XYZ file of C-alpha atoms in Angstrom:
737
model
C 4.349 12.681 22.721
C 5.360 9.811 20.258
C 3.888 6.598 21.655
C 4.704 3.580 19.648
C 3.177 0.192 20.605
C 3.330 -3.277 19.133
C -0.087 -5.116 16.059
C 0.030 -5.126 9.191
C 2.779 -6.367 7.283
C 2.896 -3.139 5.187
C 6.416 -2.070 5.931
C 8.966 -4.651 6.745
C 12.777 -4.706 6.484
C 13.897 -7.433 4.375
C 17.121 -7.888 6.380
C 16.070 -8.309 9.744
C 18.567 -7.163 12.619
C 17.870 -10.004 14.719
C 18.443 -13.706 14.188
C 15.192 -14.904 15.206
C 13.469 -12.663 12.340
C 10.365 -11.988 14.274
C 8.283 -8.934 13.889
C 6.496 -6.426 15.900
C 3.820 -3.584 15.205
C 4.094 -0.013 15.800
C 1.573 2.732 16.307
C 2.554 6.351 16.239
C 1.020 9.222 18.047
C 2.517 12.600 17.933
C 2.427 15.899 19.976
C 4.780 18.673 20.400
C 6.401 20.789 23.245
C 5.743 24.263 22.574
C 5.981 27.702 24.717
C 4.011 30.779 24.387
C 5.610 34.278 23.909
C 6.516 34.474 27.621
C 9.896 32.623 27.073
C 10.348 31.442 30.506
C 7.023 29.399 30.753
C 6.450 25.984 29.124
C 2.704 25.658 27.899
C 0.557 22.935 26.335
C -1.210 25.906 24.284
C -0.047 29.080 22.903
C 1.563 28.613 19.543
C -0.412 26.489 17.080
C 1.571 23.701 15.679
C 0.158 21.643 12.701
C 0.761 18.339 14.154
C -0.863 16.454 11.127
C 1.833 18.228 9.046
C 4.744 16.740 10.683
C 6.740 14.195 8.823
C 7.409 11.026 10.386
C 10.412 8.614 9.468
C 11.565 5.221 10.779
C 15.238 4.051 9.977
C 16.642 0.746 10.750
C 20.013 0.215 12.252
C 21.722 0.643 8.955
C 20.331 4.024 8.364
C 17.774 2.734 5.787
C 14.615 4.544 5.748
C 11.746 2.129 6.020
C 8.952 4.559 6.364
C 8.180 8.138 5.496
C 4.445 9.854 5.777
C 2.962 12.702 7.210
C 1.470 12.325 10.426
C -2.006 12.906 9.184
C -1.873 9.334 7.502
C 0.704 7.897 9.971
C -1.306 8.281 12.975
C -3.815 5.614 11.524
C -1.148 3.315 10.355
C -0.201 0.114 12.005
C 3.427 -0.538 10.765
C 4.935 -4.013 10.976
C 8.738 -4.084 11.553
C 11.209 -6.758 12.060
C 12.481 -7.162 15.460
C 15.678 -5.030 16.161
C 16.915 -1.414 16.967
C 15.273 1.601 14.968
C 15.206 5.500 14.991
C 12.180 7.429 14.819
C 12.366 10.912 13.580
C 9.560 13.216 13.592
C 9.923 17.032 12.025
C 8.238 20.020 10.924
C 9.542 23.004 9.160
C 13.074 23.748 7.578
C 16.061 22.865 9.700
C 17.954 25.782 8.034
C 15.253 28.064 7.900
C 15.300 31.736 9.376
C 12.514 33.971 9.967
C 9.826 35.114 12.256
C 7.548 32.217 11.160
C 9.867 29.350 10.800
C 10.080 27.210 13.801
C 11.639 23.846 13.272
C 10.431 20.943 15.447
C 12.005 17.607 15.692
C 11.993 14.378 17.973
C 14.911 11.829 17.420
C 14.169 8.634 19.302
C 15.827 5.267 19.248
C 13.746 2.186 20.015
C 13.678 -1.420 19.869
C 11.117 -3.839 18.562
C 10.722 -7.240 20.151
C 8.561 -10.167 18.646
C 5.350 -10.837 20.400
C 5.762 -8.086 22.824
C 4.041 -4.745 23.497
C 6.749 -2.372 22.133
C 6.516 1.151 23.088
C 8.596 4.271 23.067
C 7.686 7.925 23.617
C 9.337 11.204 22.909
C 8.712 14.898 22.817
C 8.953 16.724 19.438
C 10.852 19.808 20.746
C 12.077 23.021 19.018
C 15.148 22.349 17.236
C 16.282 25.679 16.278
C 16.780 28.641 18.462
C 13.769 31.038 19.158
C 15.082 34.638 19.545
C 13.334 37.981 20.810
C 14.907 41.432 21.051
C 13.483 44.074 23.208
C 14.901 47.553 22.803
C 14.946 49.730 25.743
C 13.383 53.312 26.192
C 16.641 55.191 25.514
C 17.586 53.321 22.181
C 13.821 53.574 21.015
C 13.831 57.380 21.703
C 14.337 59.334 18.574
C 15.603 62.181 20.433
C 18.745 60.137 21.322
C 19.130 57.906 18.556
C 17.732 58.499 14.874
C 17.120 54.719 14.446
C 18.242 51.293 15.796
C 18.059 47.783 14.796
C 19.532 44.317 15.647
C 20.944 41.567 13.538
C 21.065 38.100 14.698
C 22.927 35.627 12.310
C 24.411 32.199 12.592
C 28.398 31.850 11.700
C 27.630 28.640 9.761
C 27.921 29.814 5.986
C 25.206 27.184 5.102
C 22.775 29.477 7.006
C 22.312 32.084 4.193
C 19.757 34.195 5.876
C 19.622 36.299 9.209
C 17.147 37.890 11.628
C 16.702 41.500 11.729
C 14.955 43.122 14.455
C 13.786 46.687 14.048
C 13.024 48.856 17.215
C 9.177 48.111 16.775
C 9.519 44.460 16.262
C 7.656 42.347 18.987
C 7.626 39.068 17.315
C 10.255 36.240 18.125
C 12.301 34.674 15.310
C 13.982 31.419 14.660
C 17.478 30.514 13.460
C 19.331 27.251 13.376
C 21.334 26.410 16.637
C 25.084 26.871 16.674
C 27.300 29.966 17.226
C 25.091 32.975 17.122
C 26.295 36.708 16.564
C 24.291 39.556 17.759
C 25.193 43.008 16.257
C 23.257 46.250 17.454
C 23.140 49.070 14.986
C 22.319 52.583 16.273
C 22.173 55.496 14.145
C 24.194 58.762 15.454
C 23.817 61.597 13.499
C 23.754 60.603 9.565
C 25.762 57.274 10.090
C 25.235 53.895 11.735
C 27.770 52.530 14.179
C 27.279 48.909 15.335
C 28.145 47.271 18.642
C 29.113 43.730 18.178
C 28.474 41.227 20.913
C 30.699 38.237 21.487
C 29.608 35.245 19.540
C 27.970 32.522 21.682
C 26.884 29.052 20.942
C 23.295 28.206 21.482
C 21.496 24.901 21.706
C 18.372 23.551 19.972
C 15.377 24.471 22.099
C 17.058 27.557 23.611
C 14.629 30.450 24.031
C 16.889 33.579 23.931
C 15.961 37.071 25.021
C 18.254 40.185 24.220
C 17.234 43.321 26.173
C 19.203 46.013 24.743
C 19.485 49.701 25.862
C 21.838 52.577 25.735
C 23.211 54.991 28.297
C 22.627 58.284 26.691
C 25.180 60.044 28.851
C 28.023 57.707 28.018
C 27.001 56.128 24.847
C 27.517 52.698 26.324
C 25.273 49.862 25.161
C 23.899 47.308 27.684
C 22.871 43.943 26.521
C 20.733 41.724 29.070
C 21.038 38.213 27.819
C 18.331 35.703 29.271
C 18.563 31.945 27.938
C 15.795 29.481 28.887
C 17.128 26.093 27.914
C 14.097 24.125 29.417
C 16.155 23.065 32.364
C 17.327 26.539 33.958
C 17.214 30.113 32.946
C 20.780 31.855 32.521
C 21.001 35.401 32.619
C 23.927 37.702 31.817
C 24.614 41.385 31.204
C 27.193 42.765 28.742
C 28.267 46.277 28.636
C 29.775 47.626 25.333
C 31.646 50.845 25.895
C 30.925 53.637 23.563
C 34.395 53.627 22.410
C 34.013 50.016 21.236
C 31.430 51.080 18.816
C 32.523 50.613 15.261
C 31.579 52.069 11.721
C 29.492 49.675 9.926
C 31.739 47.045 8.366
C 32.626 47.116 4.657
C 30.738 44.564 2.453
C 32.440 41.317 1.914
C 31.907 38.853 -0.854
C 32.743 35.087 -1.096
C 32.120 32.572 -3.906
C 31.168 28.797 -3.626
C 31.461 26.192 -6.249
C 33.743 27.949 -8.621
C 37.675 27.336 -9.037
C 40.115 29.803 -7.476
C 39.879 31.779 -10.612
C 36.025 31.977 -10.530
C 35.301 29.589 -13.308
C 33.233 26.457 -13.650
C 33.643 23.962 -16.329
C 30.569 22.174 -17.990
C 30.107 19.469 -20.905
C 28.003 20.833 -23.898
C 24.672 19.324 -24.036
C 24.356 18.013 -20.564
C 23.265 19.523 -17.198
C 25.938 19.914 -14.644
C 25.292 18.030 -11.424
C 26.580 20.940 -8.895
C 25.525 20.900 -5.256
C 26.559 24.704 -4.726
C 27.401 27.445 -7.076
C 26.629 30.834 -5.667
C 27.922 34.247 -4.377
C 27.349 35.424 -0.904
C 27.425 39.023 0.108
C 27.396 40.489 3.700
C 26.945 44.282 3.665
C 26.451 45.278 7.338
C 25.518 48.930 6.368
C 22.674 47.661 3.980
C 22.759 47.279 0.518
C 21.976 49.967 -1.898
C 22.669 48.072 -5.228
C 23.485 44.717 -6.369
C 24.678 45.087 -10.037
C 25.304 42.313 -12.541
C 27.417 42.967 -15.846
C 26.651 40.132 -17.965
C 28.583 39.164 -21.075
C 27.030 36.036 -22.926
C 25.566 35.707 -26.420
C 23.633 32.709 -25.204
C 22.052 34.748 -22.465
C 21.416 37.886 -24.616
C 19.517 35.788 -26.981
C 17.270 34.804 -24.296
C 16.501 38.494 -23.502
C 18.970 38.746 -20.468
C 20.398 42.438 -20.331
C 23.917 43.322 -20.200
C 23.470 45.086 -16.899
C 20.863 44.782 -14.167
C 20.502 45.738 -10.571
C 18.895 42.702 -8.670
C 17.566 45.148 -5.985
C 15.301 46.429 -8.889
C 15.253 44.109 -11.947
C 12.376 45.723 -13.480
C 11.427 44.241 -16.814
C 14.247 42.079 -16.963
C 12.967 39.871 -14.193
C 11.179 37.432 -16.588
C 14.187 36.934 -18.664
C 16.620 36.560 -15.630
C 14.521 33.683 -14.020
C 13.920 31.974 -17.530
C 17.695 31.872 -17.806
C 18.279 30.275 -14.286
C 19.050 33.303 -12.297
C 18.131 32.908 -8.513
C 18.678 35.445 -5.915
C 17.850 36.312 -2.285
C 17.976 39.865 -1.448
C 15.598 42.664 -0.643
C 15.662 46.412 -0.144
C 17.687 47.326 3.160
C 19.020 43.638 3.087
C 22.502 43.332 4.828
C 23.092 39.803 3.130
C 22.545 38.606 -0.411
C 23.060 35.397 -2.244
C 23.088 34.865 -6.097
C 22.507 31.209 -6.907
C 24.265 30.404 -10.277
C 23.395 26.503 -10.454
C 20.601 27.045 -12.825
C 22.415 29.500 -15.119
C 24.981 26.896 -15.596
C 22.436 24.298 -16.553
C 20.733 26.764 -18.982
C 24.189 27.724 -20.567
C 25.389 23.852 -20.899
C 22.068 23.062 -22.548
C 21.575 26.131 -24.919
C 25.287 27.386 -25.285
C 27.210 26.759 -28.548
C 30.546 24.785 -27.909
C 33.224 26.804 -29.594
C 36.858 25.180 -28.991
C 38.396 28.408 -29.898
C 36.358 30.398 -27.503
C 34.820 28.063 -24.884
C 33.853 30.722 -22.462
C 29.795 30.697 -22.511
C 29.341 33.616 -20.137
C 30.960 35.818 -17.618
C 29.128 37.870 -14.945
C 30.601 40.505 -12.898
C 28.846 40.994 -9.503
C 29.271 44.409 -7.734
C 27.552 44.976 -4.280
C 27.458 48.532 -3.018
C 26.357 49.480 0.458
C 24.532 52.617 1.629
C 27.920 54.519 2.511
C 29.068 53.915 -1.025
C 31.527 51.349 -0.345
C 31.589 48.340 -2.745
C 32.894 44.840 -3.545
C 32.899 43.035 -6.661
C 33.870 39.691 -8.222
C 33.718 38.074 -11.748
C 32.544 34.335 -12.538
C 32.960 32.648 -15.654
C 31.255 29.661 -17.255
C 33.362 27.440 -19.768
C 31.942 24.966 -22.042
C 33.957 21.818 -22.997
C 33.121 18.889 -25.406
C 32.791 16.051 -23.067
C 31.433 12.513 -23.237
C 27.679 12.041 -23.914
C 25.872 8.999 -22.652
C 22.587 7.422 -23.767
C 20.947 5.179 -21.310
C 19.235 1.994 -22.742
C 17.418 -0.784 -20.987
C 16.028 -3.771 -23.094
C 12.383 -4.332 -22.611
C 12.872 -7.973 -21.713
C 15.196 -6.749 -18.844
C 12.498 -4.825 -17.074
C 10.931 -7.144 -14.230
C 8.581 -6.181 -11.524
C 11.163 -5.577 -8.831
C 14.402 -5.555 -10.766
C 16.204 -4.252 -13.895
C 18.841 -6.609 -15.451
C 21.889 -5.099 -16.941
C 21.150 -1.712 -17.788
C 23.181 -0.215 -20.371
C 24.629 3.157 -21.478
C 26.164 4.104 -24.878
C 28.988 6.878 -25.017
C 29.751 9.367 -27.687
C 33.376 10.913 -27.710
C 34.909 8.462 -25.248
C 33.733 6.952 -21.991
C 34.793 8.654 -18.671
C 36.121 6.113 -15.878
C 33.726 7.279 -13.299
C 30.438 7.170 -15.265
C 28.057 5.950 -12.663
C 24.349 5.296 -13.303
C 21.493 6.899 -11.330
C 17.880 6.175 -11.017
C 14.918 8.105 -9.693
C 11.053 7.833 -9.380
C 10.635 11.648 -9.302
C 13.858 13.083 -10.953
C 14.538 14.654 -7.681
C 15.910 11.795 -5.255
C 18.360 9.799 -7.223
C 19.750 6.565 -6.352
C 23.204 5.293 -7.600
C 23.621 1.961 -9.480
C 27.286 2.197 -9.114
C 30.063 1.985 -11.763
C 29.769 -0.330 -14.808
C 30.654 -3.957 -14.330
C 31.322 -4.403 -17.907
C 33.037 -2.158 -20.544
C 33.604 -2.104 -24.239
C 34.687 0.536 -26.477
C 31.649 2.602 -26.391
C 29.175 0.662 -24.232
C 28.996 0.238 -20.118
C 27.187 -2.320 -18.695
C 25.867 -1.817 -15.180
C 24.881 -4.488 -12.406
C 21.231 -5.615 -11.898
C 19.198 -3.218 -10.003
C 17.011 -4.918 -7.240
C 14.407 -3.859 -4.885
C 12.340 -1.685 -7.186
C 8.652 -1.284 -6.872
C 6.301 -2.911 -9.294
C 4.233 -0.879 -11.602
C 6.362 2.233 -11.144
C 8.145 4.447 -13.580
C 11.848 4.915 -13.201
C 14.104 7.636 -15.034
C 17.718 7.134 -15.721
C 20.995 9.507 -16.033
C 24.477 8.995 -16.296
C 26.824 11.147 -14.031
C 30.685 11.867 -14.294
C 32.814 14.269 -12.369
C 29.659 15.975 -10.823
C 27.834 16.448 -14.206
C 24.962 14.786 -15.691
C 26.460 13.576 -19.079
C 23.240 11.584 -20.485
C 21.520 12.978 -23.244
C 17.740 13.108 -23.149
C 15.226 11.591 -20.726
C 15.290 7.835 -20.596
C 12.600 6.027 -18.421
C 10.794 2.764 -18.163
C 8.066 1.484 -16.095
C 8.460 -1.871 -14.223
C 6.056 -4.847 -14.513
C 2.919 -5.069 -12.539
C 2.832 -7.351 -9.499
C -0.158 -9.009 -11.098
C -2.268 -11.718 -9.341
C -4.383 -14.572 -10.520
C -7.907 -14.036 -10.873
C -10.026 -15.295 -7.967
C -6.930 -15.867 -5.945
C -8.896 -15.794 -2.636
C -11.261 -18.531 -3.895
C -14.183 -16.459 -2.897
C -16.200 -16.280 -6.227
C -18.311 -19.259 -7.346
C -21.088 -20.255 -9.688
C -23.433 -23.023 -9.113
C -24.663 -24.905 -12.345
C -27.202 -27.671 -12.786
C -25.892 -31.106 -14.360
C -28.843 -32.941 -16.055
C -28.830 -36.509 -16.137
C -31.372 -39.602 -16.351
C -31.977 -42.489 -13.953
C -33.327 -45.812 -14.804
C -37.327 -46.166 -14.118
C -39.651 -48.969 -14.065
C -41.729 -47.624 -17.126
C -39.602 -44.643 -18.194
C -36.297 -42.846 -17.554
C -36.414 -39.953 -14.934
C -34.986 -36.727 -15.765
C -32.673 -35.626 -12.564
C -30.438 -32.659 -11.903
C -27.367 -32.123 -9.633
C -25.524 -29.020 -8.668
C -21.906 -28.625 -9.596
C -19.599 -25.618 -9.116
C -17.075 -23.362 -10.929
C -14.686 -20.924 -9.463
C -15.831 -17.825 -11.065
C -18.713 -15.352 -10.459
C -19.290 -14.591 -14.233
C -18.079 -16.495 -17.076
C -16.733 -13.081 -18.756
C -14.264 -12.914 -15.774
C -13.507 -16.518 -15.525
C -9.773 -17.671 -14.933
C -10.171 -21.243 -13.448
C -12.232 -24.227 -14.422
C -12.636 -27.788 -13.232
C -12.957 -31.410 -14.466
C -15.909 -32.299 -12.699
C -17.852 -33.469 -15.659
C -15.620 -36.468 -15.570
C -17.603 -37.835 -12.665
C -21.013 -36.344 -13.461
C -22.769 -39.502 -14.906
C -25.147 -38.936 -17.728
C -27.285 -42.257 -17.156
C -27.446 -44.107 -13.977
C -29.663 -46.360 -11.696
C -31.930 -44.470 -9.269
C -30.726 -46.340 -6.227
C -27.856 -44.546 -4.449
C -27.654 -41.986 -7.233
C -25.502 -39.693 -4.779
C -22.736 -42.077 -5.067
C -22.804 -42.024 -8.808
C -23.065 -38.380 -9.665
C -20.285 -36.513 -7.781
C -18.474 -33.347 -8.783
C -14.803 -33.338 -8.241
C -14.285 -29.785 -7.387
C -16.619 -27.524 -5.206
C -16.080 -24.807 -2.594
C -15.901 -25.178 0.926
C -16.493 -23.081 4.016
C -13.299 -24.186 5.554
C -11.026 -21.165 4.508
C -7.775 -20.088 5.422
C -8.883 -16.484 4.865
C -12.301 -15.199 3.766
C -15.158 -17.401 3.491
C -14.328 -19.779 0.917
C -11.687 -22.367 -0.184
C -11.385 -24.767 -3.247
C -11.968 -28.502 -2.456
C -10.702 -30.956 -4.868
C -11.731 -34.710 -4.280
C -10.519 -37.821 -5.946
C -13.557 -40.035 -6.596
C -14.918 -43.157 -8.232
C -18.621 -43.416 -9.708
C -20.308 -46.513 -11.189
C -23.917 -47.025 -12.253
C -24.223 -50.493 -11.317
C -27.147 -52.175 -9.364
C -26.803 -52.834 -5.529
C -25.182 -55.725 -3.990
C -25.903 -57.520 -0.564
C -23.254 -55.610 1.050
C -23.993 -51.818 0.541
C -26.030 -51.480 -2.642
C -22.813 -50.134 -4.646
C -20.504 -52.323 -6.757
C -16.851 -51.736 -5.973
C -14.413 -51.028 -8.599
C -13.228 -54.377 -8.634
C -16.710 -55.889 -8.181
C -19.204 -54.270 -10.479
C -22.172 -56.245 -9.461
C -24.904 -56.876 -11.886
C -25.942 -54.498 -14.642
C -29.416 -52.869 -14.812
C -31.602 -54.134 -17.805
C -31.252 -51.898 -20.619
C -28.293 -49.930 -19.254
C -24.713 -50.095 -20.276
C -21.919 -50.143 -17.537
C -20.839 -46.445 -16.713
C -17.993 -45.912 -14.450
C -15.173 -43.446 -13.910
C -12.355 -42.413 -11.727
C -10.718 -39.126 -11.527
C -8.665 -37.008 -9.357
C -10.071 -33.503 -8.746
C -8.483 -30.541 -10.819
C -8.834 -26.956 -10.901
C -6.882 -25.170 -13.544
C -6.458 -21.919 -15.557
C -8.156 -22.564 -18.709
C -11.553 -23.884 -19.869
C -13.119 -27.456 -19.703
C -15.074 -29.362 -22.398
C -18.169 -31.282 -21.906
C -16.568 -34.519 -20.885
C -14.471 -32.716 -18.171
C -11.034 -32.650 -20.130
C -8.914 -29.310 -20.912
C -10.401 -27.353 -23.704
C -7.889 -24.874 -23.159
C -5.039 -23.970 -20.902
C -3.842 -20.539 -19.587
C -4.989 -17.030 -19.261
C -3.263 -13.961 -20.659
C -0.745 -12.493 -18.319
C 2.135 -10.048 -18.796
C 4.057 -10.303 -15.523
C 7.044 -12.631 -14.551
C 6.410 -13.862 -10.998
C 9.229 -15.516 -9.402
C 7.196 -17.967 -7.205
C 3.569 -19.133 -6.219
C 2.511 -19.285 -2.630
C -0.888 -20.905 -1.402
C -2.500 -22.115 1.747
C -3.673 -25.740 1.717
C -5.278 -28.655 3.728
C -4.796 -32.235 2.482
C -6.509 -35.353 3.712
C -4.352 -38.024 2.012
C -5.762 -41.538 1.305
C -3.523 -44.530 0.826
C -0.222 -42.266 1.219
C -1.294 -40.335 -1.836
C 0.327 -36.777 -2.606
C -1.191 -33.835 -4.521
C 0.349 -32.196 -7.621
C 0.645 -28.459 -8.601
C 1.823 -27.372 -12.195
C 2.863 -23.703 -13.009
C 4.041 -22.390 -16.610
C 4.792 -18.970 -17.860
C 4.557 -18.837 -21.571
C 5.637 -16.244 -24.330
C 3.365 -14.735 -26.985
C 4.518 -17.655 -29.217
C 3.234 -20.284 -26.629
C 6.898 -21.189 -25.694
C 7.441 -21.958 -21.997
C 9.696 -19.490 -20.389
C 9.289 -20.575 -16.749
C 7.696 -23.685 -15.100
C 7.786 -25.756 -12.203
C 5.875 -29.114 -11.283
C 5.455 -30.044 -7.539
C 4.187 -33.694 -7.222
C 4.917 -34.383 -3.463
C 2.315 -32.429 -1.544
C 1.946 -33.853 1.803
C -0.885 -34.494 4.088
C -1.789 -31.671 6.549
C -4.806 -31.596 8.786
C -4.450 -28.002 9.489
C -3.913 -25.046 6.954
C -0.129 -24.939 5.783
C 1.562 -22.784 3.431
C 3.600 -23.793 0.401
C 5.906 -21.752 -2.247
C 6.632 -23.108 -5.488
C 9.598 -21.342 -6.872
C 9.768 -20.994 -10.751
C 12.756 -21.883 -12.836
C 13.059 -19.373 -15.954
C 14.801 -21.301 -18.829
C 14.297 -18.131 -21.115
C 15.345 -14.692 -20.005
C 14.939 -12.798 -23.216
C 11.116 -12.914 -23.641
C 8.132 -11.286 -22.054
C 5.367 -13.227 -20.538
C 1.919 -13.475 -22.487
C 0.074 -16.333 -20.560
C 0.240 -18.173 -17.339
C -1.111 -21.662 -16.545
C -1.704 -23.064 -12.940
C -3.204 -26.596 -12.219
C -4.004 -28.080 -8.842
C -4.649 -31.880 -8.742
C -5.676 -33.955 -5.574
C -3.588 -36.762 -6.670
C -0.441 -37.071 -8.515
C -1.476 -40.588 -9.851
C -3.019 -41.268 -13.242
C -6.865 -41.539 -13.023
C -6.935 -45.106 -13.469
C -4.588 -45.626 -10.556
C -6.413 -43.572 -7.824
C -7.786 -45.414 -4.669
C -10.826 -44.619 -2.702
C -12.889 -45.751 0.208
C -16.609 -45.434 0.785
C -17.071 -42.327 3.130
C -18.982 -39.288 3.525
C -17.780 -35.789 2.126
C -18.991 -32.254 2.496
C -19.563 -30.773 -0.919
C -20.538 -26.881 -0.876
C -22.110 -26.994 2.680
C -23.885 -30.456 2.298
C -22.604 -33.901 3.412
C -22.893 -36.582 0.847
C -21.936 -40.159 0.530
C -19.442 -41.433 -1.989
C -16.147 -43.321 -3.038
C -13.716 -40.754 -2.106
C -9.944 -40.944 -2.236
C -7.760 -37.913 -1.034
C -9.256 -34.560 -0.502
C -7.387 -31.209 -1.140
C -8.471 -27.615 -0.057
C -6.698 -24.576 -1.568
C -6.886 -20.862 -0.527
C -5.209 -17.597 -0.638
C -3.031 -17.933 -3.750
C -0.425 -15.258 -4.237
C 2.248 -14.638 -7.016
C 5.697 -13.261 -5.562
C 8.010 -11.040 -7.435
């Protein structure tokens, strides 16, 4: 049972199917519909299906795969999808597999995701190929009547390379892809086999087929009782094959795939050909007795490949054949065989020597002989040509976190018109970047490749006319999607500020806490300008008004337990007045005997860098080698006197030149947590990043112009009095790529 019900934003389609752009969450649970060896009975137990080994995939309405994972991991995932229509595919096994241990299970379900609703869909992963069993009757199994017997079940589709062979003592069921299946019964009469062909019939996925075969020893007729359980009904049919319809086992036949009409394949010297299929298929109903190769090639001979070899018994030639790329599927008593030459072609292309007067790199004659001495033969040839050779290049500055700008390829011996660029993360699954967008005499420039994964290695190749023509391996690693230190504003260090207050007889030594946004100075990214409003000498009365840090942490957080709080403030060491004991900015009151007048106004600043003892910027920026496209953050802003807050972002190269920047100076009031994104403008595209600088300021005004009022403010969990202007809280910083 596949159950999907809507709750992480881990997997999202960047182009939602629905205009609303909402999302829903999907949870996957999986079971499989299986049956035991009694094929007419469904059972929840019986065959053990490794459910955790199922592959689970989700596709959007454009057939783009959004998710692929084994069920062992998928069952614990919560998958966030944009609203719209989707297809879920769950599968286990090889869809083209043939054998007694190769069931292929699959579920294919269409479902829709709706925003803010409990989305669910269920399905059953059923057998997606055909399960076949053959039962031989007593007469056929009796050696007094027939020397031997066996049955072959094969699929008429040539893509299915193997077949099921049931000997008379075989009790297992086998599996074969659905489609048109052919049953052939072979019975040994005297010294020779005859076969009884049953008319081909189409079978559907999840069909359970039983052939009960027996012979009439008096007439020699063969009876086939056919039972098909398709989960809905059981169909039964009996076919009688008269003895005079039995035929001698057919002669072997051979077919070639991927070669031209003259049995040749053409390759460019020095480049591995991109070939989907290059093989010889052999069908020998009377069973093979030998499968001989006669090989004519200096290149293969230099690699230890013998001039003649029987693939049924390669002996000491096995290692050299495999090293040269020969792949074959055949065993003793086989009735079918496949010789795959794809890797041989690649070996010859990469190791063969181009000779314009004799471009043939190899010829291989394949001769298949059956046990009745009948044979079939064919010769294939491998021709080397001098073709274009491409060398891929991507400038380092053009490698970003999620895109590669203007990749190039340089060509020797001319440029093919269809030279497409392909890229891959594993060298197995390739994506096309398309044809060139700009061409010169020996260089092709391709379009920017978007949608890449940060911090990931990509390899490249150039393909023309079905062949890889790029020389050597070329790869890059995309920039990391690096983030700012302490981006969640969770790490803070409390330090002591030492100051003096005026006493009657002598001055008093005092301390006050102030706060810096890091856990240890070695890991510090950020600093603050709090020293601007931490007075060093003041009156004792109302000292809390006169020693105020501009930046602290707050337990009011968008995420986690802390946010950064920046306040605009005014401090003054003046004596009290009759109103409230504190002089205003325009009414400083009377000075205290022996003290100078010390006052300051400052907007709270938190910035990447270090601060000096007076709260000014001692340095700006931190080492940083990625190039983000924007900065997002959450904020609250208690604006006073229509004030606005300010954010500055800069990315610099190794020489200190600004390559991207943005300043936002119109941050508006928000009583609840709001989101803001600042897009970066890159003025320089041909240099890598080396440093990044970000500064948050609680006011866009100059310090001397800020306004304030007498009020209370909570600083690091403690409520204080002060002359406070605007208050900015910042949390959950994220760089986007």
